[in-house]
Tab-separated table of C-alpha atoms (C1' of nucleotides) in Angstrom:
chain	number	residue	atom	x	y	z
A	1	UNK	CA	0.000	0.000	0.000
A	2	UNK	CA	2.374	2.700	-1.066
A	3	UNK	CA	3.310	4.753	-4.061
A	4	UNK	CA	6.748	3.092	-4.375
A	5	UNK	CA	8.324	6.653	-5.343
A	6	UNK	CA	10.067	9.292	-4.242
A	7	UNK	CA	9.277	10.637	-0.453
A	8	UNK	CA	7.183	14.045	-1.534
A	9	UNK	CA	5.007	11.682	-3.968
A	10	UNK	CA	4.423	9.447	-1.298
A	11	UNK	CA	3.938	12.254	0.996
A	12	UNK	CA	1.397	13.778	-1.036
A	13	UNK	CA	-0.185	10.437	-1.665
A	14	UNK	CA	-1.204	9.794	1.776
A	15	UNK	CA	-1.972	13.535	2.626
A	16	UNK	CA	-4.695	12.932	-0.628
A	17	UNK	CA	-6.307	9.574	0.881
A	18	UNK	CA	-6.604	11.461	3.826
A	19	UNK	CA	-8.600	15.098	2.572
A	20	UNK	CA	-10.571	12.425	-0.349
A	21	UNK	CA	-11.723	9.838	2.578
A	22	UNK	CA	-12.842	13.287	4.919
A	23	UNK	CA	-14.570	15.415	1.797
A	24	UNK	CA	-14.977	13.387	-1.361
A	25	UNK	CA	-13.587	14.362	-4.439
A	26	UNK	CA	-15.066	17.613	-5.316
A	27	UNK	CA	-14.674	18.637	-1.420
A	28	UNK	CA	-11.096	18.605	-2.071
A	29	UNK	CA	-9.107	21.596	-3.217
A	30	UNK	CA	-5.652	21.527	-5.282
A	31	UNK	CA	-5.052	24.316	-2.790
A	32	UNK	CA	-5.821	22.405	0.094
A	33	UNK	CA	-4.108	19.324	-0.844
A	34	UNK	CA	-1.292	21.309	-1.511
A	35	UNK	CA	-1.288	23.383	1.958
A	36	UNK	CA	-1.967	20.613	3.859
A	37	UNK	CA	1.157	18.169	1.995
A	38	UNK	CA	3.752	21.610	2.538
A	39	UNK	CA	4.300	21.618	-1.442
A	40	UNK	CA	3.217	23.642	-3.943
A	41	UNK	CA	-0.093	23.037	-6.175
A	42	UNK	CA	2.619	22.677	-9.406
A	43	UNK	CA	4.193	20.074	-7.589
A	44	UNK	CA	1.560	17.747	-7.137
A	45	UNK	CA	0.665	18.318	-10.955
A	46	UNK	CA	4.782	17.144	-11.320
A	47	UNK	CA	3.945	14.242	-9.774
A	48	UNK	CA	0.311	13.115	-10.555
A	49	UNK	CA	-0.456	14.977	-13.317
A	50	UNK	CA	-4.296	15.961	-12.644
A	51	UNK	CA	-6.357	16.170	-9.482
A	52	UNK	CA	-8.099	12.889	-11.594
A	53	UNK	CA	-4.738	11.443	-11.488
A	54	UNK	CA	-4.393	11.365	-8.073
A	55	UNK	CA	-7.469	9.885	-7.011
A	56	UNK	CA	-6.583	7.299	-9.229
A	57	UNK	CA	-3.640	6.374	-8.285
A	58	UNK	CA	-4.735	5.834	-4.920
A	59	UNK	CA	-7.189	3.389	-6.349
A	60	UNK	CA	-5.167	1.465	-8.287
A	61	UNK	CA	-2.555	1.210	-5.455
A	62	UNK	CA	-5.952	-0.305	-3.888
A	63	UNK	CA	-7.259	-2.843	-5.916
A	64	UNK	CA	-3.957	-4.286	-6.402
A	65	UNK	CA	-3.417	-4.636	-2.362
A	66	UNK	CA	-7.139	-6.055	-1.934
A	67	UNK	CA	-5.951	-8.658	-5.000
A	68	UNK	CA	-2.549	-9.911	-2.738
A	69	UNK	CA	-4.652	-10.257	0.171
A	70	UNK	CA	-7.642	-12.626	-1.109
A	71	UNK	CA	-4.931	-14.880	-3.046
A	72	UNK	CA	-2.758	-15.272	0.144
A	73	UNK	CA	-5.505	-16.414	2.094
A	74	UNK	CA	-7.353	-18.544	-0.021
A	75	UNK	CA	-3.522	-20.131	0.042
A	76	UNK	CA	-4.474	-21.458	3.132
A	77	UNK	CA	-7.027	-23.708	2.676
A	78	UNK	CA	-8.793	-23.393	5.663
A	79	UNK	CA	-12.328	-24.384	6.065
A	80	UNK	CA	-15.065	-22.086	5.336
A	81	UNK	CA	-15.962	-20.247	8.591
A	82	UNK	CA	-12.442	-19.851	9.475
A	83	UNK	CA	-11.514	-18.710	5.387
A	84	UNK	CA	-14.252	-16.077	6.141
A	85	UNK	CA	-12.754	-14.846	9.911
A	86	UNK	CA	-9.394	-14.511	8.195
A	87	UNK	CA	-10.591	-12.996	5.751
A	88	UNK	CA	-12.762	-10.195	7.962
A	89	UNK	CA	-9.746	-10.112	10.660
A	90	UNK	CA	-7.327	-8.992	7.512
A	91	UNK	CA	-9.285	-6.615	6.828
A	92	UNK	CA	-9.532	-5.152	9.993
A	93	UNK	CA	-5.794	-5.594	10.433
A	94	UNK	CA	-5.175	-3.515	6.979
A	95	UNK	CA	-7.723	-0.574	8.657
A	96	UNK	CA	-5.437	-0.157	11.525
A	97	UNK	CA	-1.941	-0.648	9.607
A	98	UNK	CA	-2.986	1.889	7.135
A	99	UNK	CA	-6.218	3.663	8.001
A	100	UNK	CA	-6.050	6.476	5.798
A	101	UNK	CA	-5.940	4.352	2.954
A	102	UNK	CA	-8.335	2.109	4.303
A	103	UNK	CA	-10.974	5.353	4.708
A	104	UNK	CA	-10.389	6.706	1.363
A	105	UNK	CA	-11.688	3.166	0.010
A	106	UNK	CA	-14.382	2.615	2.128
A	107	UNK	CA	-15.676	6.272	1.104
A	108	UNK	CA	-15.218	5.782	-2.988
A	109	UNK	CA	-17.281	2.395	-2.315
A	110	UNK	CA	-19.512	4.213	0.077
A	111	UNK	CA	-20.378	7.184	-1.619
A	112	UNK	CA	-23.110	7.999	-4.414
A	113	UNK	CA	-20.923	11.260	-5.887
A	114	UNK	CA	-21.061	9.867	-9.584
A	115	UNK	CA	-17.034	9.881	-11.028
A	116	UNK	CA	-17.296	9.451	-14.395
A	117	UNK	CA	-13.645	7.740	-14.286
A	118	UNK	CA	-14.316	5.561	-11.208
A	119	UNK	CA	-17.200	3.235	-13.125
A	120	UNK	CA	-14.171	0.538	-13.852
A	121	UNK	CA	-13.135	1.014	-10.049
A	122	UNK	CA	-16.871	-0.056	-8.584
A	123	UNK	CA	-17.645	-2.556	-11.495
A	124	UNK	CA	-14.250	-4.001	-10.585
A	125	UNK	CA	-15.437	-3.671	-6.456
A	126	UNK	CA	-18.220	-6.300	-6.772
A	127	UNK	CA	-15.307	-8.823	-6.818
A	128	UNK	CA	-15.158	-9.518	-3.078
A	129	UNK	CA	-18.829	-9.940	-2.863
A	130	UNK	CA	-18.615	-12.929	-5.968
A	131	UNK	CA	-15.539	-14.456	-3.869
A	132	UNK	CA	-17.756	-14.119	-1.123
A	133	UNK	CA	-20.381	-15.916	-3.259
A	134	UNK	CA	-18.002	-19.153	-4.271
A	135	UNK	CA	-16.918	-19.485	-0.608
A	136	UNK	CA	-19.997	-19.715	0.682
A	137	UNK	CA	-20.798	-22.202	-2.365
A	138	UNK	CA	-17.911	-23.860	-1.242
A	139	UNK	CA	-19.245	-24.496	2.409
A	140	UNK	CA	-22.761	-26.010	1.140
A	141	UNK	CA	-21.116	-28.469	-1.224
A	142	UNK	CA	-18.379	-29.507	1.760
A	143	UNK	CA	-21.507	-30.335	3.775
A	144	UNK	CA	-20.461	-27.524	6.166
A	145	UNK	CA	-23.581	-25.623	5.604
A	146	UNK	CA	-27.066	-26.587	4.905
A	147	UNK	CA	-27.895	-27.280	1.114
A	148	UNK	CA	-31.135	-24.849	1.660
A	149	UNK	CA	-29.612	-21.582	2.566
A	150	UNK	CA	-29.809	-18.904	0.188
A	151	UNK	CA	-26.234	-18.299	-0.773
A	152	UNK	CA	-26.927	-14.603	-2.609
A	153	UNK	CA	-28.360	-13.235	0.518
A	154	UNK	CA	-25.533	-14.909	2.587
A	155	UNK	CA	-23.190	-13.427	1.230
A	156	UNK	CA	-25.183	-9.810	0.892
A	157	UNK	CA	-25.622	-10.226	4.878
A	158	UNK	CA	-21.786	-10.990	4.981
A	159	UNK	CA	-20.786	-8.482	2.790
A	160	UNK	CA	-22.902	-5.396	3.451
A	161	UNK	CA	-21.953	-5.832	7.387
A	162	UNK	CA	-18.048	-6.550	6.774
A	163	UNK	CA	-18.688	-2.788	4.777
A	164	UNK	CA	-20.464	-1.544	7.618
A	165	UNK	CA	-18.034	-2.326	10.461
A	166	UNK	CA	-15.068	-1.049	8.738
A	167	UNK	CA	-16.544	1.952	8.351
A	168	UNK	CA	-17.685	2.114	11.571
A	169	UNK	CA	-14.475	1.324	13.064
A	170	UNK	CA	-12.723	4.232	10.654
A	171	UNK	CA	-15.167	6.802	11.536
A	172	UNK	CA	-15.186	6.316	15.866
A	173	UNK	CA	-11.236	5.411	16.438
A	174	UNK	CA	-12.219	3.178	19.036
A	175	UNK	CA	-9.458	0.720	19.460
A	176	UNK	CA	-11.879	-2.309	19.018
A	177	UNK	CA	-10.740	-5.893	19.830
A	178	UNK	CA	-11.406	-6.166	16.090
A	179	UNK	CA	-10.228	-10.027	15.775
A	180	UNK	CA	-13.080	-11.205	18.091
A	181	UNK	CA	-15.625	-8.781	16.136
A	182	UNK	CA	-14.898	-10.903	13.244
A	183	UNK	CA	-15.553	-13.847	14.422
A	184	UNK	CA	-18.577	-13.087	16.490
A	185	UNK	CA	-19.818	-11.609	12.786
A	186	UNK	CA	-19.414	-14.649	11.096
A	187	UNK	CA	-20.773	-17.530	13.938
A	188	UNK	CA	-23.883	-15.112	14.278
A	189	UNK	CA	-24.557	-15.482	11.007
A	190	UNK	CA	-23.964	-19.462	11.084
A	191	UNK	CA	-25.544	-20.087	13.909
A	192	UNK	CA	-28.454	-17.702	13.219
A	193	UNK	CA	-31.256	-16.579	15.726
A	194	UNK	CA	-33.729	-19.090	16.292
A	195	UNK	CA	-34.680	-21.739	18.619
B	1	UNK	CA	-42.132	13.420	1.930
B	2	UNK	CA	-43.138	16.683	0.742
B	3	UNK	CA	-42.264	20.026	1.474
B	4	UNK	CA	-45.596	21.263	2.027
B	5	UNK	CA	-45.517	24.556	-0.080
B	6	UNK	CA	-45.696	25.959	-3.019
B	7	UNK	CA	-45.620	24.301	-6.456
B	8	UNK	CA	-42.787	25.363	-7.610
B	9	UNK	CA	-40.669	25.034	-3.997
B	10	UNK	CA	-41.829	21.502	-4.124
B	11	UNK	CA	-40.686	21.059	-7.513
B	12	UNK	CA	-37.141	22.587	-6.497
B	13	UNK	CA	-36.968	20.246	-3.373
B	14	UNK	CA	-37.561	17.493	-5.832
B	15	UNK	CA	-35.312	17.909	-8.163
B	16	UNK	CA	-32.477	18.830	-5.464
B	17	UNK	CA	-32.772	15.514	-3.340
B	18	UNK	CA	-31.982	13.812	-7.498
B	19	UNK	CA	-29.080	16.069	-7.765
B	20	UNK	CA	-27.541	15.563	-4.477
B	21	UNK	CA	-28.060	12.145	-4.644
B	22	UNK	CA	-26.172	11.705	-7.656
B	23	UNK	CA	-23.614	13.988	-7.330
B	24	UNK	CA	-23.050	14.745	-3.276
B	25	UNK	CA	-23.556	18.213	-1.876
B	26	UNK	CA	-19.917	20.036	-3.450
B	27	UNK	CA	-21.124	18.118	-7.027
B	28	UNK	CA	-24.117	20.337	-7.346
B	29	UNK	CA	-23.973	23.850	-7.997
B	30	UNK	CA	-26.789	26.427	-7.642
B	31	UNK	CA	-26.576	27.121	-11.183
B	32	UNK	CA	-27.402	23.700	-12.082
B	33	UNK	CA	-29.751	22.681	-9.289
B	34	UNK	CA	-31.401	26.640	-11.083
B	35	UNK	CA	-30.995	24.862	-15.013
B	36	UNK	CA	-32.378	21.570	-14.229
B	37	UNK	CA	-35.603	22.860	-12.184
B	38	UNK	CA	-36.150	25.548	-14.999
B	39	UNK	CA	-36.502	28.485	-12.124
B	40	UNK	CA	-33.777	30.823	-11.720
B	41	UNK	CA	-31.023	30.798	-8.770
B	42	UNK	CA	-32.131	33.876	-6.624
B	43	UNK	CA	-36.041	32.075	-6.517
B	44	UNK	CA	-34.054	28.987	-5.261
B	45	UNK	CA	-32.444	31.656	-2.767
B	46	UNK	CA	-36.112	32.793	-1.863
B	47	UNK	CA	-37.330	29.837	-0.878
B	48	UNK	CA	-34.311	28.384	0.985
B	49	UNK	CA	-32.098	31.136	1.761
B	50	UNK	CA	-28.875	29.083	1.168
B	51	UNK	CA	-27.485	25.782	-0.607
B	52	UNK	CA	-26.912	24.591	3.025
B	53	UNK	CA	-30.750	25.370	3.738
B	54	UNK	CA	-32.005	22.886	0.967
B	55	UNK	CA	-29.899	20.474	2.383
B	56	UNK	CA	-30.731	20.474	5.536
B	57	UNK	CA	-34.976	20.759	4.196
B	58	UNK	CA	-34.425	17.666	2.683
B	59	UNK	CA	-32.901	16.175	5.688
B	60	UNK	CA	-35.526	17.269	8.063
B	61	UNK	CA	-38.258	15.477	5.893
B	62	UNK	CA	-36.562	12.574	5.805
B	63	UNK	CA	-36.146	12.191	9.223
B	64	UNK	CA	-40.009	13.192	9.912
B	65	UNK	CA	-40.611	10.469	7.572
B	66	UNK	CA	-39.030	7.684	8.815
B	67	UNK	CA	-39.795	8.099	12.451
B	68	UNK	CA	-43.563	8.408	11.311
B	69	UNK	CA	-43.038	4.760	9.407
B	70	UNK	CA	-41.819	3.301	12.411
B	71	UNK	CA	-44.386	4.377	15.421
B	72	UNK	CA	-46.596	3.107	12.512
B	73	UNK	CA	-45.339	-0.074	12.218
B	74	UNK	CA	-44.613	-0.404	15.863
B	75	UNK	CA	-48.301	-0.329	17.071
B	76	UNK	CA	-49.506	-3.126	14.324
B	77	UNK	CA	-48.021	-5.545	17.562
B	78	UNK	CA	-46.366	-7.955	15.009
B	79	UNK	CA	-43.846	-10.980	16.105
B	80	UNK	CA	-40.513	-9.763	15.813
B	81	UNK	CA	-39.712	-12.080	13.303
B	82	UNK	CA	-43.185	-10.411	11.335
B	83	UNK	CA	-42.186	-6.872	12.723
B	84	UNK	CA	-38.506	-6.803	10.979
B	85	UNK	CA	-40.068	-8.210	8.068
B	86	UNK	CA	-42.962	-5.398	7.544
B	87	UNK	CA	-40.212	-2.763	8.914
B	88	UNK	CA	-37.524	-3.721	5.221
B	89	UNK	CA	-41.119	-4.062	3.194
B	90	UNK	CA	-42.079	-0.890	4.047
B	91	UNK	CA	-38.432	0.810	3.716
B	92	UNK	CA	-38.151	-0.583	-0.130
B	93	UNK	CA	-42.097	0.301	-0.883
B	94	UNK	CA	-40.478	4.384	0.153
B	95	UNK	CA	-37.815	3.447	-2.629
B	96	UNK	CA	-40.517	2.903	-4.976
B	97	UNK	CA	-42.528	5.870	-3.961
B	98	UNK	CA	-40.090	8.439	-3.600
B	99	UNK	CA	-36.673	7.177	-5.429
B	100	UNK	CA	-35.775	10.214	-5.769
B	101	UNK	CA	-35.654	11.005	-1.466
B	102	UNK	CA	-34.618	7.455	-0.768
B	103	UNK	CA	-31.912	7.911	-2.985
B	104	UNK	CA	-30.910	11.163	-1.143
B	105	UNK	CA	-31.229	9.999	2.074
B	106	UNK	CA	-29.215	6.567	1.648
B	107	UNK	CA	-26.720	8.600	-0.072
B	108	UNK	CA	-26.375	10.863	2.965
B	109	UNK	CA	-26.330	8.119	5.063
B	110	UNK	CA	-23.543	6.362	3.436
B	111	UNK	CA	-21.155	9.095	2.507
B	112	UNK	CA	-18.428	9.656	4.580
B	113	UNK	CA	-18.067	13.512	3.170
B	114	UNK	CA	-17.918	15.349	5.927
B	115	UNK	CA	-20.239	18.065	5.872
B	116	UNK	CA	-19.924	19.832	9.133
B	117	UNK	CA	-23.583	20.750	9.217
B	118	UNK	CA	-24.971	16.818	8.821
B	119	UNK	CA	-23.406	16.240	12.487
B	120	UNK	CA	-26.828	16.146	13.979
B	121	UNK	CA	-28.182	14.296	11.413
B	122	UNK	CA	-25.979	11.473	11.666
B	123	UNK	CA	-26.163	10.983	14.938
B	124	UNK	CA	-29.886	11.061	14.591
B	125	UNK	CA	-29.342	7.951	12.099
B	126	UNK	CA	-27.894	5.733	14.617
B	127	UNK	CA	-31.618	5.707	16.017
B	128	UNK	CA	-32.830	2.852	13.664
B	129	UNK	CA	-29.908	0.748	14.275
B	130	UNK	CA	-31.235	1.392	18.158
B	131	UNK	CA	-34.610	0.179	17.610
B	132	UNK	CA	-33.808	-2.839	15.694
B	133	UNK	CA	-31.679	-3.914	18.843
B	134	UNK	CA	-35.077	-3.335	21.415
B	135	UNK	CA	-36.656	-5.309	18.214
B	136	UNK	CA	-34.344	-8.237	19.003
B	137	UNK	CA	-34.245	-7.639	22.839
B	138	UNK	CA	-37.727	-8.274	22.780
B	139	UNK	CA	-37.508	-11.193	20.487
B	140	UNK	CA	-35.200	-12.828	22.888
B	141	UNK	CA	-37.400	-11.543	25.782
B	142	UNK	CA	-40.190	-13.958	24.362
B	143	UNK	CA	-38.644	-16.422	23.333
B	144	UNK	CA	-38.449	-16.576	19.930
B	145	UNK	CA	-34.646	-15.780	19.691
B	146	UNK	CA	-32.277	-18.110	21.404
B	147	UNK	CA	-30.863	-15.964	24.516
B	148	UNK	CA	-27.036	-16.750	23.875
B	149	UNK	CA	-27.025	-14.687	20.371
B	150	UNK	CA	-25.398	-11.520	20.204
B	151	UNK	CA	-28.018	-8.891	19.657
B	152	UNK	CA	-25.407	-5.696	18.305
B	153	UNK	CA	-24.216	-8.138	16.113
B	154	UNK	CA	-27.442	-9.435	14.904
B	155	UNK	CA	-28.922	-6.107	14.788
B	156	UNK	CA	-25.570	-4.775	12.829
B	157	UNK	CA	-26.163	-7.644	10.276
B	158	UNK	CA	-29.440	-6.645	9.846
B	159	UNK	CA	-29.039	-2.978	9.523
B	160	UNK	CA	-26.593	-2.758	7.624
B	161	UNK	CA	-27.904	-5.554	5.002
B	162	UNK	CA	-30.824	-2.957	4.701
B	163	UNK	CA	-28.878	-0.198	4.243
B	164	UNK	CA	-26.687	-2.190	1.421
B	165	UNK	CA	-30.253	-3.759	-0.553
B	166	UNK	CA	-31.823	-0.024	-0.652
B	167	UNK	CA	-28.484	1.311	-1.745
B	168	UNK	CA	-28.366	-1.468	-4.633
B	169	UNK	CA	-31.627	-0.657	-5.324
B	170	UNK	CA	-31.429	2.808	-6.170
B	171	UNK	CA	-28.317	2.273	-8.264
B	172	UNK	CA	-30.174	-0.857	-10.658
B	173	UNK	CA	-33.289	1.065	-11.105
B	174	UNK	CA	-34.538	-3.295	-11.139
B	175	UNK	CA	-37.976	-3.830	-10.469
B	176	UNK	CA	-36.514	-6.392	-7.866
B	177	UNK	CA	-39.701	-8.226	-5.815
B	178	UNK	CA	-38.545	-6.693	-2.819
B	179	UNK	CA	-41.602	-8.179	-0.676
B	180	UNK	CA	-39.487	-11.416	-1.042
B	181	UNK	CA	-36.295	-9.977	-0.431
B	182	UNK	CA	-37.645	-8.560	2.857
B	183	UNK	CA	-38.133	-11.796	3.985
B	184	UNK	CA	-35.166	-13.528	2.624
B	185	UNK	CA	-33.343	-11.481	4.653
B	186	UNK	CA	-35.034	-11.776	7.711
B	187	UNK	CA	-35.132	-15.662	7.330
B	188	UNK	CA	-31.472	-15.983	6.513
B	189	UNK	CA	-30.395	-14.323	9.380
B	190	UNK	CA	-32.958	-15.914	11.778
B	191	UNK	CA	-32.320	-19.650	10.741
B	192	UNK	CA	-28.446	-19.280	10.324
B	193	UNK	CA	-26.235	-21.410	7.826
B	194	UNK	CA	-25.457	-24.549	10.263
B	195	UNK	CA	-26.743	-27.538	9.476
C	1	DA	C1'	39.693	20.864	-13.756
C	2	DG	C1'	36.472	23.604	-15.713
C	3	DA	C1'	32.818	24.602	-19.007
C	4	DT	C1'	28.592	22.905	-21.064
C	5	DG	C1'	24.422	20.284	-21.484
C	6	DT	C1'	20.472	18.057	-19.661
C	7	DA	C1'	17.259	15.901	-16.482
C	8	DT	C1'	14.864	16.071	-12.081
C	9	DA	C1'	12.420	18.461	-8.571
C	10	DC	C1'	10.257	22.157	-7.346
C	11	DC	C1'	7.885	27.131	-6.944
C	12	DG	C1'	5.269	31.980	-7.555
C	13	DA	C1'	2.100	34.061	-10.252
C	14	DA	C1'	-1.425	34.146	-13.155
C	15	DC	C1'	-5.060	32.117	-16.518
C	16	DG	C1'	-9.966	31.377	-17.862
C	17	DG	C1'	-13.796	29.795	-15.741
C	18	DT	C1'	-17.245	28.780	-12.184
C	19	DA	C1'	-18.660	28.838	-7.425
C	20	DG	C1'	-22.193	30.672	-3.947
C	21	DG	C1'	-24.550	34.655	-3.235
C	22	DT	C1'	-27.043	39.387	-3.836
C	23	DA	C1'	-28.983	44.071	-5.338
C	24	DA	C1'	-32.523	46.005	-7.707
C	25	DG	C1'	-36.414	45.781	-10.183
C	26	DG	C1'	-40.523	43.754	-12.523
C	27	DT	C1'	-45.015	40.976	-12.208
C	28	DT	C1'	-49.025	39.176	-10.258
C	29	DC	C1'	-52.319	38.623	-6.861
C	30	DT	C1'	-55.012	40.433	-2.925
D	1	DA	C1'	-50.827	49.863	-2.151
D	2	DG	C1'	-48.382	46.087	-0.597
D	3	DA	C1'	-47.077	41.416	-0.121
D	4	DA	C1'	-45.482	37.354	-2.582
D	5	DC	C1'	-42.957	35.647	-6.350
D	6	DC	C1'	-39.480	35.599	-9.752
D	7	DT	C1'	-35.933	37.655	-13.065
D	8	DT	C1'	-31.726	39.976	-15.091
D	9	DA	C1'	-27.381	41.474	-14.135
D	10	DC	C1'	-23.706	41.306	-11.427
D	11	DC	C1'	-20.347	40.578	-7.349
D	12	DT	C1'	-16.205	38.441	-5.165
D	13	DA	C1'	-13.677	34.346	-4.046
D	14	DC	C1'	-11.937	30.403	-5.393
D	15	DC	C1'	-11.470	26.529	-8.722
D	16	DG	C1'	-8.177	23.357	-11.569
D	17	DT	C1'	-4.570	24.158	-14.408
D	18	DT	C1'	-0.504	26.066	-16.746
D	19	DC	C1'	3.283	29.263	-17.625
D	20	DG	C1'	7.755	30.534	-16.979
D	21	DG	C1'	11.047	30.026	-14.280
D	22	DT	C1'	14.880	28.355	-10.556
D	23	DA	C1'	18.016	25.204	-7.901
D	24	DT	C1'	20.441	21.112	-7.808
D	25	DA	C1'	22.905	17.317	-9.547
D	26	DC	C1'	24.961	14.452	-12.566
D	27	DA	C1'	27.065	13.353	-17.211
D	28	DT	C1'	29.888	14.854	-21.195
D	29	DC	C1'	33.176	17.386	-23.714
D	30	DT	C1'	37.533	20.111	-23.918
DNA sequence: AGATGTATACCGAACGGTAGGTAAGGTTCT
DNA sequence: AGAACCTTACCTACCGTTCGGTATACATCT
């Protein structure tokens, strides 16, 4: 997760996740990016060539960590549940090593404000929620989980709260005991609610 | 949802909440909210002083709205199983209704642009997420929920599955059957995946 | 060794354009 | 007449971007 350049580009890099995540795109000023990194606005052009070119950068530098990550685990052939808590408890573990990364992506998935260059970006976002998908799959044929479930909304349920709870844990910096959080998300879901 | 006035403040109200919705509150300018709802900017000033005040209009609607639906929905003295059911029904019937609100309001909701003036708003929207954990306090109280699950948990997979269906709803304009997604949802979480 | 050339890394100032907002003045209705 | 409604014309501040430059450093030629 870093911009494998010189220090200022890096610099600026992180400064941008950081004002993007807070105000969106169009909250976002050259002038303020460039106050708040301690270069000047021509700089930043030097480096990234358009304010477009910055936020994408930063979400290429994304998609490519969020690729590592899934590979590496599935490497480990766990079972099911315990794929999934790895999988949640990375994560959670990427939020805290590099939370203003972490917040910028949660907002561009979050947000509505229509980017005419980010369409690739989301089409390209619904990938963890397929993976999701084929694990779950996984778990039915295994016999782990009943044959009966409805894997689609599984994996919505899965998804949409995995979404939730990083953003909740970016937005209150509550130090959270964020490995047992992801494993009380995904027995509640095996286990369920009723009798 | 309505604005209770005038024709044509209605009509500006309307045609704000699709602007904002699309585009986030630094995406729209005055001149185009003024273009697209074929009145000029200084009636838009007339009517709502400031780009802030239509904002925060359509806020204060939405949050009449909603607490309205849910005192509603509250006295029908459903199950809890029946009640969280009716409760996502009647949430997706809104989307229906008024896409052009619901859009607005889940797009407030999700954004993590921080507009300084949305504070109380926000906090306001952690209500919901409240009631749906009396919902399942009571469930458990009763005895329809098993009383080892986790209710924040179960209530965070719930809410937050909501939050992600109406979101996915507004941006597929799909005539999904929501009736039957309502209570897919409710039932996966309720029966778990474990065999 | 010294002069020359060239690439990298940066900056101050200014460009055309658009932002949110308003002053002043017509209509229209009562 | 006066209140309510709406417009044209315009303001200033700031936007993203670019221009024209400088400072440093390293390579090449003499």
């Amino acid at each position: 997760m870093a911009c494998t350049e010189t220090d200022t580009k890096e610099h600026i890099f992180k400064i941008a996740a950081q004002l993007f995540a807070e105000k969106g795109f169009n909250g976002v000023s050259m002038r303020e990016l460039s106050e708040q990194s301690g270069v000047s606005k021509p700089t930043i052009y030097y480096y990234f060539g358009s304010k477009e070119g910055i936020y994408r950068a930063l979400l290429e530098a994304g998609i490519e960590h969020t690729q590592a990550d899934v590979a590496r685990i599935r490497a480990l052939n766990l079972s099911v549940h315990d794929e999934l808590v790895v999988i949640i408890k990375e994560k959670f573990r990427d939020c805290r090593e590099y939370p203003e990364f972490s917040k910028f992506f949660i907002s561009v998935h979050m947000s509505i404000e229509k980017l005419t260059f980010i369409n690739d970006f989301k089409q390209r976002s619904d990938e963890p929620m397929m993976k999701l998908e084929q694990l779950l799959q996984r778990g039915v044929e295994s016999g782990e989980f009943r044959s009966d479930i409805d894997i689609k909304m599984a994996a919505d349920l899965l998804g949409s709260t995995i979404l939730f709870h990083i953003w909740r844990l970016m937005e209150s910096k509550a130090a959270n005991d964020s490995d047992q959080l992801a494993e009380k998300i995904v027995d509640t879901l095996c286990n369920g609610l009723r009798k």
